mmCIF file of C-alpha atoms in Angstrom:
data_model
loop_
_atom_site.group_PDB
_atom_site.id
_atom_site.type_symbol
_atom_site.label_atom_id
_atom_site.label_comp_id
_atom_site.label_asym_id
_atom_site.label_seq_id
_atom_site.Cartn_x
_atom_site.Cartn_y
_atom_site.Cartn_z
ATOM 1 C CA LEU M 1 18.750 69.684 2.673
ATOM 2 C CA PRO M 2 20.414 69.564 -0.761
ATOM 3 C CA PRO M 3 22.914 66.768 -1.341
ATOM 4 C CA GLY M 4 26.404 67.728 -0.052
ATOM 5 C CA SER M 5 25.137 70.554 2.259
ATOM 6 C CA THR M 6 25.906 70.833 6.010
ATOM 7 C CA LEU M 7 23.920 72.313 8.892
ATOM 8 C CA PRO M 8 25.079 75.423 10.839
ATOM 9 C CA PRO M 9 26.405 74.675 14.338
ATOM 10 C CA GLY M 10 23.555 74.016 16.841
ATOM 11 C CA SER M 11 20.962 73.419 14.136
ATOM 12 C CA THR M 12 18.716 70.359 13.998
ATOM 13 C CA LEU M 13 16.689 68.767 11.281
ATOM 14 C CA PRO M 14 12.962 69.448 11.375
ATOM 15 C CA PRO M 15 10.813 66.407 12.161
ATOM 16 C CA ALA M 16 9.962 64.246 9.186
ATOM 17 C CA PRO M 17 6.442 64.702 7.849
ATOM 18 C CA PRO M 18 4.038 61.817 8.540
ATOM 19 C CA PRO M 19 3.753 59.301 5.715
ATOM 20 C CA ALA M 20 0.990 59.886 3.231
ATOM 21 C CA PRO M 21 -2.112 57.797 3.921
ATOM 22 C CA THR M 22 -2.455 54.764 1.738
ATOM 23 C CA THR M 23 -5.173 52.262 0.984
ATOM 24 C CA THR M 24 -2.752 49.670 -0.383
ATOM 25 C CA PRO M 25 -2.113 46.872 2.190
ATOM 26 C CA THR M 26 1.399 45.805 2.956
ATOM 27 C CA ARG M 27 2.401 43.127 0.450
ATOM 28 C CA VAL M 28 3.190 39.766 2.050
ATOM 29 C CA SER M 29 4.804 36.962 0.106
ATOM 30 C CA THR M 30 2.323 34.162 -0.591
ATOM 31 C CA ALA M 31 4.555 32.026 -2.768
ATOM 32 C CA THR M 32 3.572 28.366 -2.641
ATOM 33 C CA PRO M 33 6.420 26.090 -1.552
ATOM 34 C CA ILE M 34 7.694 24.095 -4.500
ATOM 35 C CA PRO M 35 7.041 20.333 -4.446
ATOM 36 C CA ILE M 36 10.102 18.101 -4.399
ATOM 37 C CA VAL M 37 10.251 14.783 -6.243
ATOM 38 C CA GLU M 38 13.334 12.756 -5.300
ATOM 39 C CA ARG M 39 12.339 9.590 -7.162
ATOM 40 C CA GLY M 40 10.342 8.838 -10.301
ATOM 41 C CA GLU M 41 7.571 10.832 -11.965
ATOM 42 C CA LEU M 42 4.688 11.923 -9.732
ATOM 43 C CA ALA M 43 1.252 13.483 -10.210
ATOM 44 C CA PRO M 44 1.466 17.314 -10.371
ATOM 45 C CA GLY M 45 1.381 19.156 -7.063
ATOM 46 C CA PHE M 46 2.732 16.273 -4.962
ATOM 47 C CA SER M 47 6.116 15.768 -3.303
ATOM 48 C CA LEU M 48 8.050 12.534 -2.897
ATOM 49 C CA THR M 49 10.960 12.148 -0.497
ATOM 50 C CA VAL M 50 12.898 9.151 0.814
ATOM 51 C CA TYR M 51 11.620 8.539 4.347
ATOM 52 C CA GLY M 52 13.930 5.685 5.315
ATOM 53 C CA GLN M 53 15.856 2.577 4.302
ATOM 54 C CA VAL M 54 14.854 -1.053 4.872
ATOM 55 C CA PRO M 55 16.363 -4.022 3.023
ATOM 56 C CA GLN M 56 13.800 -5.754 0.776
ATOM 57 C CA PRO M 57 10.717 -4.077 2.333
ATOM 58 C CA SER M 58 7.626 -6.212 1.741
ATOM 59 C CA SER M 59 4.850 -4.763 3.925
ATOM 60 C CA LEU M 60 4.119 -1.513 5.794
ATOM 61 C CA ALA M 61 1.846 -0.587 8.701
ATOM 62 C CA PHE M 62 1.795 2.339 11.132
ATOM 63 C CA GLY M 63 1.486 1.360 14.763
ATOM 64 C CA PRO M 64 -0.533 3.019 17.532
ATOM 65 C CA ASP M 65 2.730 4.654 18.677
ATOM 66 C CA GLY M 66 2.995 6.535 15.364
ATOM 67 C CA ARG M 67 6.034 4.588 14.217
ATOM 68 C CA LEU M 68 6.186 2.949 10.799
ATOM 69 C CA TYR M 69 6.603 -0.822 10.933
ATOM 70 C CA ALA M 70 8.213 -2.342 7.859
ATOM 71 C CA ALA M 71 8.576 -6.039 7.163
ATOM 72 C CA SER M 72 11.671 -7.172 5.307
ATOM 73 C CA ALA M 73 11.655 -10.315 3.194
ATOM 74 C CA ALA M 74 14.945 -11.108 4.943
ATOM 75 C CA GLY M 75 12.916 -12.134 8.003
ATOM 76 C CA VAL M 76 12.872 -8.962 10.114
ATOM 77 C CA VAL M 77 10.210 -6.417 11.070
ATOM 78 C CA TYR M 78 11.685 -2.960 11.699
ATOM 79 C CA ALA M 79 10.225 0.028 13.540
ATOM 80 C CA LEU M 80 11.109 3.413 12.008
ATOM 81 C CA ALA M 81 10.707 6.745 13.772
ATOM 82 C CA ASP M 82 11.209 10.402 12.862
ATOM 83 C CA LEU M 83 12.574 11.823 16.115
ATOM 84 C CA ASP M 84 13.620 15.293 14.960
ATOM 85 C CA GLY M 85 10.516 16.138 12.911
ATOM 86 C CA ASP M 86 12.231 16.514 9.549
ATOM 87 C CA ARG M 87 9.884 13.976 7.867
ATOM 88 C CA ARG M 88 12.679 11.428 7.505
ATOM 89 C CA ALA M 89 13.260 8.422 9.737
ATOM 90 C CA ASP M 90 16.341 8.835 11.878
ATOM 91 C CA GLN M 91 15.819 5.736 14.012
ATOM 92 C CA ARG M 92 15.440 2.126 12.835
ATOM 93 C CA GLN M 93 15.062 -0.663 15.360
ATOM 94 C CA VAL M 94 14.483 -4.394 15.019
ATOM 95 C CA TYR M 95 10.999 -5.105 16.376
ATOM 96 C CA VAL M 96 10.910 -8.849 15.719
ATOM 97 C CA ALA M 97 13.229 -11.173 13.774
ATOM 98 C CA ASP M 98 13.532 -14.761 12.556
ATOM 99 C CA LEU M 99 10.144 -14.898 10.822
ATOM 100 C CA PRO M 100 10.737 -16.413 7.341
ATOM 101 C CA VAL M 101 9.573 -14.153 4.475
ATOM 102 C CA PRO M 102 7.055 -11.864 6.224
ATOM 103 C CA LEU M 103 4.674 -10.422 3.622
ATOM 104 C CA GLY M 104 1.833 -8.977 5.691
ATOM 105 C CA LEU M 105 1.410 -6.679 8.702
ATOM 106 C CA ALA M 106 -1.724 -5.546 10.526
ATOM 107 C CA TRP M 107 -2.340 -3.950 13.902
ATOM 108 C CA ALA M 108 -5.227 -4.877 16.214
ATOM 109 C CA GLN M 109 -5.084 -2.492 19.187
ATOM 110 C CA ASP M 110 -1.535 -2.843 20.588
ATOM 111 C CA THR M 111 -0.758 -6.152 18.885
ATOM 112 C CA LEU M 112 1.078 -6.484 15.587
ATOM 113 C CA TYR M 113 0.103 -9.475 13.450
ATOM 114 C CA VAL M 114 2.730 -10.740 11.024
ATOM 115 C CA SER M 115 1.926 -13.036 8.094
ATOM 116 C CA TYR M 116 5.021 -15.046 7.234
ATOM 117 C CA ARG M 117 5.607 -18.296 5.398
ATOM 118 C CA GLY M 118 3.103 -20.865 6.655
ATOM 119 C CA ALA M 119 1.911 -18.990 9.735
ATOM 120 C CA VAL M 120 0.628 -15.810 11.386
ATOM 121 C CA ALA M 121 2.229 -14.560 14.604
ATOM 122 C CA ALA M 122 1.164 -11.909 17.109
ATOM 123 C CA VAL M 123 3.735 -9.628 18.768
ATOM 124 C CA SER M 124 2.857 -7.378 21.706
ATOM 125 C CA PRO M 125 4.784 -5.183 24.141
ATOM 126 C CA GLY M 126 5.366 -6.966 27.431
ATOM 127 C CA SER M 127 5.994 -5.590 30.893
ATOM 128 C CA GLY M 128 8.131 -2.495 31.032
ATOM 129 C CA GLY M 129 7.545 -1.848 27.351
ATOM 130 C CA GLN M 130 9.769 -4.741 26.313
ATOM 131 C CA ILE M 131 8.740 -6.665 23.222
ATOM 132 C CA GLY M 132 7.373 -10.077 24.051
ATOM 133 C CA PRO M 133 8.090 -13.183 21.962
ATOM 134 C CA ALA M 134 6.137 -13.834 18.789
ATOM 135 C CA ARG M 135 3.003 -15.803 19.663
ATOM 136 C CA LEU M 136 1.702 -18.152 16.954
ATOM 137 C CA VAL M 137 -2.009 -17.729 16.236
ATOM 138 C CA VAL M 138 -2.286 -19.575 12.892
ATOM 139 C CA THR M 139 -0.010 -22.398 11.757
ATOM 140 C CA GLY M 140 0.067 -25.045 9.055
ATOM 141 C CA LEU M 141 -0.907 -22.792 6.152
ATOM 142 C CA PRO M 142 -0.303 -24.420 2.713
ATOM 143 C CA SER M 143 2.498 -22.046 1.740
ATOM 144 C CA PHE M 144 5.290 -24.155 0.273
ATOM 145 C CA GLY M 145 4.671 -23.929 -3.473
ATOM 146 C CA LEU M 146 4.821 -21.057 -5.954
ATOM 147 C CA HIS M 147 3.227 -18.622 -3.473
ATOM 148 C CA GLN M 148 2.599 -18.303 0.250
ATOM 149 C CA ASN M 149 0.306 -16.458 2.666
ATOM 150 C CA ASP M 150 0.386 -12.729 1.917
ATOM 151 C CA GLY M 151 -1.144 -9.516 3.271
ATOM 152 C CA LEU M 152 -3.372 -9.019 6.309
ATOM 153 C CA ALA M 153 -6.225 -6.612 7.033
ATOM 154 C CA LEU M 154 -8.298 -6.102 10.182
ATOM 155 C CA GLY M 155 -11.993 -5.973 9.332
ATOM 156 C CA PRO M 156 -14.735 -3.900 10.976
ATOM 157 C CA ASP M 157 -16.192 -7.223 12.153
ATOM 158 C CA GLY M 158 -13.094 -7.893 14.274
ATOM 159 C CA PHE M 159 -11.796 -10.691 12.013
ATOM 160 C CA LEU M 160 -8.356 -10.666 10.422
ATOM 161 C CA TYR M 161 -8.435 -11.285 6.676
ATOM 162 C CA LEU M 162 -5.508 -12.991 4.935
ATOM 163 C CA GLY M 163 -4.527 -13.538 1.304
ATOM 164 C CA GLN M 164 -3.364 -17.094 0.650
ATOM 165 C CA GLY M 165 -1.543 -17.690 -2.624
ATOM 166 C CA SER M 166 -1.664 -20.765 -4.844
ATOM 167 C CA THR M 167 0.977 -23.471 -5.011
ATOM 168 C CA CYS M 168 1.034 -23.321 -8.823
ATOM 169 C CA ASP M 169 0.434 -21.120 -11.851
ATOM 170 C CA HIS M 170 -2.803 -22.731 -13.093
ATOM 171 C CA CYS M 171 -3.856 -25.898 -11.314
ATOM 172 C CA HIS M 172 -6.789 -27.176 -9.303
ATOM 173 C CA GLU M 173 -5.659 -27.057 -5.696
ATOM 174 C CA ARG M 174 -6.279 -29.986 -3.387
ATOM 175 C CA ASP M 175 -6.341 -27.721 -0.341
ATOM 176 C CA PRO M 176 -9.256 -25.232 -0.576
ATOM 177 C CA ARG M 177 -7.246 -22.728 1.460
ATOM 178 C CA ASN M 178 -4.890 -22.142 -1.483
ATOM 179 C CA GLY M 179 -5.744 -19.365 -3.943
ATOM 180 C CA ALA M 180 -8.213 -17.870 -1.498
ATOM 181 C CA ILE M 181 -9.041 -15.211 1.066
ATOM 182 C CA LEU M 182 -9.051 -16.611 4.595
ATOM 183 C CA ARG M 183 -10.312 -15.052 7.785
ATOM 184 C CA PHE M 184 -9.901 -15.822 11.495
ATOM 185 C CA ARG M 185 -10.328 -14.324 14.939
ATOM 186 C CA PRO M 186 -7.307 -12.503 16.389
ATOM 187 C CA ASP M 187 -6.704 -15.487 18.659
ATOM 188 C CA GLY M 188 -6.613 -17.810 15.624
ATOM 189 C CA ARG M 189 -10.043 -19.375 16.145
ATOM 190 C CA GLU M 190 -12.689 -19.796 13.425
ATOM 191 C CA LEU M 191 -10.244 -19.980 10.528
ATOM 192 C CA GLU M 192 -12.251 -20.341 7.314
ATOM 193 C CA VAL M 193 -12.165 -19.806 3.562
ATOM 194 C CA TYR M 194 -13.983 -16.536 2.926
ATOM 195 C CA ALA M 195 -13.632 -16.314 -0.897
ATOM 196 C CA ALA M 196 -11.879 -18.371 -3.587
ATOM 197 C CA GLY M 197 -10.526 -18.283 -7.145
ATOM 198 C CA LEU M 198 -7.564 -15.911 -6.631
ATOM 199 C CA ARG M 199 -4.096 -16.996 -7.774
ATOM 200 C CA ASN M 200 -2.042 -14.723 -5.513
ATOM 201 C CA PRO M 201 -4.045 -12.135 -3.550
ATOM 202 C CA TYR M 202 -1.053 -10.146 -2.313
ATOM 203 C CA ASP M 203 -2.844 -7.492 -0.281
ATOM 204 C CA LEU M 204 -6.218 -6.576 1.174
ATOM 205 C CA ALA M 205 -7.851 -3.353 2.373
ATOM 206 C CA PHE M 206 -11.259 -2.001 3.364
ATOM 207 C CA ASN M 207 -12.807 1.083 1.777
ATOM 208 C CA ALA M 208 -14.755 3.781 3.622
ATOM 209 C CA ALA M 209 -17.985 1.800 3.285
ATOM 210 C CA GLY M 210 -16.381 -1.194 5.009
ATOM 211 C CA ASP M 211 -16.166 -3.318 1.850
ATOM 212 C CA LEU M 212 -13.165 -5.586 1.386
ATOM 213 C CA PHE M 213 -10.903 -5.474 -1.683
ATOM 214 C CA ALA M 214 -7.873 -7.507 -2.739
ATOM 215 C CA THR M 215 -5.305 -7.378 -5.507
ATOM 216 C CA ASP M 216 -4.556 -10.519 -7.503
ATOM 217 C CA ASN M 217 -1.699 -11.653 -9.743
ATOM 218 C CA SER M 218 -3.120 -13.698 -12.611
ATOM 219 C CA ARG M 219 -1.620 -16.763 -14.330
ATOM 220 C CA ASP M 220 1.510 -16.429 -16.505
ATOM 221 C CA ASP M 221 1.179 -19.131 -19.171
ATOM 222 C CA LEU M 222 -1.118 -17.451 -21.729
ATOM 223 C CA GLY M 223 1.286 -15.104 -23.482
ATOM 224 C CA PRO M 224 2.159 -11.446 -23.022
ATOM 225 C CA ASP M 225 -1.330 -9.909 -23.055
ATOM 226 C CA LEU M 226 -3.543 -12.160 -20.923
ATOM 227 C CA PRO M 227 -4.835 -12.395 -18.300
ATOM 228 C CA PRO M 228 -4.872 -8.918 -16.745
ATOM 229 C CA GLU M 229 -3.965 -8.326 -13.134
ATOM 230 C CA GLU M 230 -6.974 -7.530 -10.934
ATOM 231 C CA LEU M 231 -8.439 -5.483 -8.126
ATOM 232 C CA ASN M 232 -11.418 -7.382 -6.718
ATOM 233 C CA HIS M 233 -14.295 -6.507 -4.434
ATOM 234 C CA ILE M 234 -14.234 -9.483 -2.070
ATOM 235 C CA ARG M 235 -17.541 -10.890 -0.867
ATOM 236 C CA ALA M 236 -18.208 -13.952 1.239
ATOM 237 C CA GLY M 237 -18.578 -17.160 -0.739
ATOM 238 C CA GLN M 238 -17.666 -15.643 -4.116
ATOM 239 C CA HIS M 239 -15.347 -17.292 -6.636
ATOM 240 C CA TYR M 240 -13.116 -14.947 -8.686
ATOM 241 C CA GLY M 241 -12.335 -17.180 -11.647
ATOM 242 C CA TRP M 242 -8.781 -18.484 -11.263
ATOM 243 C CA PRO M 243 -7.560 -20.567 -12.996
ATOM 244 C CA GLU M 244 -10.097 -20.828 -15.872
ATOM 245 C CA CYS M 245 -11.823 -17.441 -16.078
ATOM 246 C CA TRP M 246 -10.581 -13.891 -16.615
ATOM 247 C CA VAL M 247 -11.458 -10.648 -18.361
ATOM 248 C CA GLY M 248 -10.746 -11.237 -22.047
ATOM 249 C CA ALA M 249 -11.583 -14.924 -21.971
ATOM 250 C CA ALA M 250 -14.351 -16.180 -24.239
ATOM 251 C CA THR M 251 -17.756 -14.988 -23.048
ATOM 252 C CA PRO M 252 -19.233 -17.874 -21.058
ATOM 253 C CA ALA M 253 -22.589 -19.295 -21.999
ATOM 254 C CA PRO M 254 -25.159 -19.649 -19.201
ATOM 255 C CA GLY M 255 -24.455 -22.727 -17.136
ATOM 256 C CA THR M 256 -20.803 -23.045 -18.178
ATOM 257 C CA LEU M 257 -17.838 -22.993 -15.825
ATOM 258 C CA CYS M 258 -17.234 -19.214 -15.904
ATOM 259 C CA ALA M 259 -20.864 -18.170 -15.562
ATOM 260 C CA GLY M 260 -21.454 -16.547 -12.200
ATOM 261 C CA ARG M 261 -17.787 -15.872 -11.502
ATOM 262 C CA ALA M 262 -17.242 -12.462 -9.916
ATOM 263 C CA ALA M 263 -15.841 -9.790 -12.251
ATOM 264 C CA PRO M 264 -12.950 -7.587 -11.068
ATOM 265 C CA ALA M 265 -13.537 -3.991 -10.013
ATOM 266 C CA ALA M 266 -10.482 -2.867 -12.022
ATOM 267 C CA ILE M 267 -7.837 -4.476 -14.199
ATOM 268 C CA PHE M 268 -4.187 -3.732 -14.866
ATOM 269 C CA ARG M 269 -1.808 -4.691 -17.653
ATOM 270 C CA ALA M 270 -1.046 -8.417 -17.746
ATOM 271 C CA HIS M 271 1.931 -9.686 -15.731
ATOM 272 C CA THR M 272 2.731 -6.321 -14.106
ATOM 273 C CA SER M 273 2.088 -7.720 -10.598
ATOM 274 C CA ALA M 274 -0.524 -5.622 -8.798
ATOM 275 C CA ASN M 275 0.551 -6.020 -5.168
ATOM 276 C CA GLY M 276 0.130 -3.622 -2.232
ATOM 277 C CA LEU M 277 -3.260 -1.968 -1.669
ATOM 278 C CA ALA M 278 -4.403 0.978 0.453
ATOM 279 C CA PHE M 279 -7.472 3.203 0.476
ATOM 280 C CA TYR M 280 -6.811 6.871 1.141
ATOM 281 C CA HIS M 281 -8.824 7.857 4.226
ATOM 282 C CA ALA M 282 -6.832 10.900 5.312
ATOM 283 C CA ARG M 283 -7.348 14.574 4.401
ATOM 284 C CA GLN M 284 -3.871 15.782 3.433
ATOM 285 C CA PHE M 285 -4.476 15.041 -0.278
ATOM 286 C CA PRO M 286 -7.122 17.012 -2.216
ATOM 287 C CA ASP M 287 -10.721 15.952 -1.584
ATOM 288 C CA GLU M 288 -11.060 14.034 -4.848
ATOM 289 C CA TYR M 289 -8.489 11.500 -3.585
ATOM 290 C CA PHE M 290 -10.521 10.460 -0.545
ATOM 291 C CA ASP M 291 -11.371 6.721 -0.600
ATOM 292 C CA ASN M 292 -9.427 6.167 -3.808
ATOM 293 C CA ALA M 293 -7.586 2.856 -4.029
ATOM 294 C CA PHE M 294 -3.812 3.036 -4.437
ATOM 295 C CA VAL M 295 -2.123 -0.074 -5.840
ATOM 296 C CA ALA M 296 1.615 -0.824 -5.868
ATOM 297 C CA ILE M 297 2.601 -2.128 -9.312
ATOM 298 C CA LEU M 298 5.776 -4.169 -8.846
ATOM 299 C CA GLY M 299 6.342 -4.744 -12.560
ATOM 300 C CA SER M 300 6.879 -7.938 -14.494
ATOM 301 C CA ILE M 301 9.602 -10.197 -13.126
ATOM 302 C CA TYR M 302 9.409 -13.403 -15.158
ATOM 303 C CA MET M 303 8.022 -12.439 -18.572
ATOM 304 C CA PHE M 304 9.372 -8.902 -19.038
ATOM 305 C CA PRO M 305 11.972 -8.306 -16.305
ATOM 306 C CA GLY M 306 13.231 -5.101 -17.929
ATOM 307 C CA ASP M 307 9.781 -3.577 -18.440
ATOM 308 C CA PRO M 308 9.811 -0.098 -16.816
ATOM 309 C CA GLU M 309 6.038 -0.056 -16.182
ATOM 310 C CA ARG M 310 6.269 0.104 -12.402
ATOM 311 C CA GLY M 311 4.891 2.496 -9.845
ATOM 312 C CA VAL M 312 1.661 3.289 -8.016
ATOM 313 C CA ALA M 313 -1.733 3.302 -9.711
ATOM 314 C CA ARG M 314 -4.709 5.296 -8.470
ATOM 315 C CA VAL M 315 -8.247 3.885 -8.902
ATOM 316 C CA ALA M 316 -11.329 6.001 -8.178
ATOM 317 C CA LEU M 317 -13.998 3.357 -7.713
ATOM 318 C CA SER M 318 -17.713 3.954 -8.174
ATOM 319 C CA SER M 319 -20.594 1.687 -7.252
ATOM 320 C CA ASP M 320 -24.088 1.265 -8.601
ATOM 321 C CA GLY M 321 -25.212 -0.127 -5.262
ATOM 322 C CA GLY M 322 -23.674 -3.508 -5.930
ATOM 323 C CA ALA M 323 -20.646 -3.903 -8.172
ATOM 324 C CA TYR M 324 -17.671 -1.539 -8.033
ATOM 325 C CA ALA M 325 -15.824 -0.363 -11.134
ATOM 326 C CA GLY M 326 -12.916 1.957 -11.849
ATOM 327 C CA THR M 327 -10.153 2.659 -14.355
ATOM 328 C CA PRO M 328 -6.562 2.816 -13.076
ATOM 329 C CA GLN M 329 -4.359 5.794 -13.848
ATOM 330 C CA TRP M 330 -0.719 6.312 -12.973
ATOM 331 C CA PHE M 331 -0.105 8.285 -9.781
ATOM 332 C CA LEU M 332 3.617 7.501 -9.522
ATOM 333 C CA ARG M 333 5.873 6.056 -12.203
ATOM 334 C CA LEU M 334 8.989 4.466 -10.742
ATOM 335 C CA PRO M 335 10.846 2.717 -13.585
ATOM 336 C CA ASP M 336 14.012 2.274 -11.516
ATOM 337 C CA GLY M 337 12.224 0.745 -8.532
ATOM 338 C CA ARG M 338 9.800 -2.013 -7.624
ATOM 339 C CA PRO M 339 6.945 -0.794 -5.396
ATOM 340 C CA VAL M 340 5.524 -3.729 -3.471
ATOM 341 C CA ASP M 341 3.381 -2.242 -0.685
ATOM 342 C CA LEU M 342 1.977 1.040 0.604
ATOM 343 C CA THR M 343 0.105 2.516 3.551
ATOM 344 C CA VAL M 344 -1.281 5.856 4.719
ATOM 345 C CA GLY M 345 0.444 7.532 7.649
ATOM 346 C CA PRO M 346 -1.018 9.561 10.536
ATOM 347 C CA ASP M 347 0.346 12.676 8.782
ATOM 348 C CA GLY M 348 -1.830 11.924 5.744
ATOM 349 C CA GLY M 349 1.137 10.923 3.606
ATOM 350 C CA LEU M 350 1.221 7.868 1.372
ATOM 351 C CA TYR M 351 4.201 5.645 2.197
ATOM 352 C CA VAL M 352 5.514 3.286 -0.486
ATOM 353 C CA ALA M 353 7.895 0.333 -0.056
ATOM 354 C CA ASP M 354 10.410 0.103 -2.915
ATOM 355 C CA TYR M 355 11.619 -3.491 -2.758
ATOM 356 C CA ALA M 356 14.391 -3.114 -5.332
ATOM 357 C CA ASN M 357 16.124 -0.119 -3.756
ATOM 358 C CA GLY M 358 15.410 -0.839 -0.097
ATOM 359 C CA GLU M 359 13.654 2.494 0.411
ATOM 360 C CA ILE M 360 10.453 3.758 1.999
ATOM 361 C CA LEU M 361 9.093 6.704 0.006
ATOM 362 C CA ARG M 362 6.812 9.404 1.473
ATOM 363 C CA ILE M 363 4.294 11.213 -0.767
ATOM 364 C CA VAL M 364 2.351 14.304 0.331
ATOM 365 C CA PHE M 365 0.448 17.050 -1.445
ATOM 366 C CA GLY M 366 2.421 20.284 -1.710
ATOM 367 C CA ALA M 367 5.888 20.731 -0.252
ATOM 368 C CA PRO M 368 7.304 17.926 1.883
#
């Protein structure tokens, strides 16, 4: 019917002809959701959002209940939960309090172990789901100098491994437990020095092969460029060089003090404080990230407090059957924050504790 025409009374329109056959499928939008980066500068293709707030977060660990447990240097361990599924914590509860300067968390079944100044405590749910009192499993640690006992990791052998810092910058400790990796049974028995020669091994983690690694903050008295911070493959009975030996020191002659000292698996810029450590054993990131080490770089505090080189470094480690080696590259730059610890969540996200801003950051591949 031409435009503007009318039909005679009683007339009807003829049925519409069937549509012409087509071989072109219906077009469906396949646009990829755009990543969101709410803080810092992140590797392409990833999103970063603020998951929750915790004052002075120092250590992170997901519990068997799926909640994120975050230690605060103010003496509290919080439990954070995302109840409405929007990938942000909307509940924060005090799990345990009055533990001075907790710096390490690790779960063994339904028990949370907390490393705090001079001791390690175990906290478990009691009857009716109520939280029982903190139960001391290790006490009397030599933690009242420059550093204290740090991060915890549960090993495949059932032992808990603990970083124990030095009392000084570059001294010879009287107590062999200082500047070392310790290990003990979950009930506190069989406490022993597992490895030595580490000034401040802030965190520990196991890779997919079951090998233990630890970060270390090197001495501060040798100027702006030495020694580098380290990521070390920790083996029983090894000495890692502190205080005399480091990468960049004079090459030791056979039989001298530094000969036989274990070399680091990776090094970082001097005085930038390589702290939290996690291996990525989830599948949300692309395949090439599996079993990579992620290291929280707090940034210099004493020598270059305004230095913006802070964030998270990624290290893809390779092994020749014995020694591991890898070169760090920036995964997240966070010049306005101070990342101190990180962990991988059950959703495959990487969670980062920003000590300076009191935030827990969530990183995933693709849209958040």
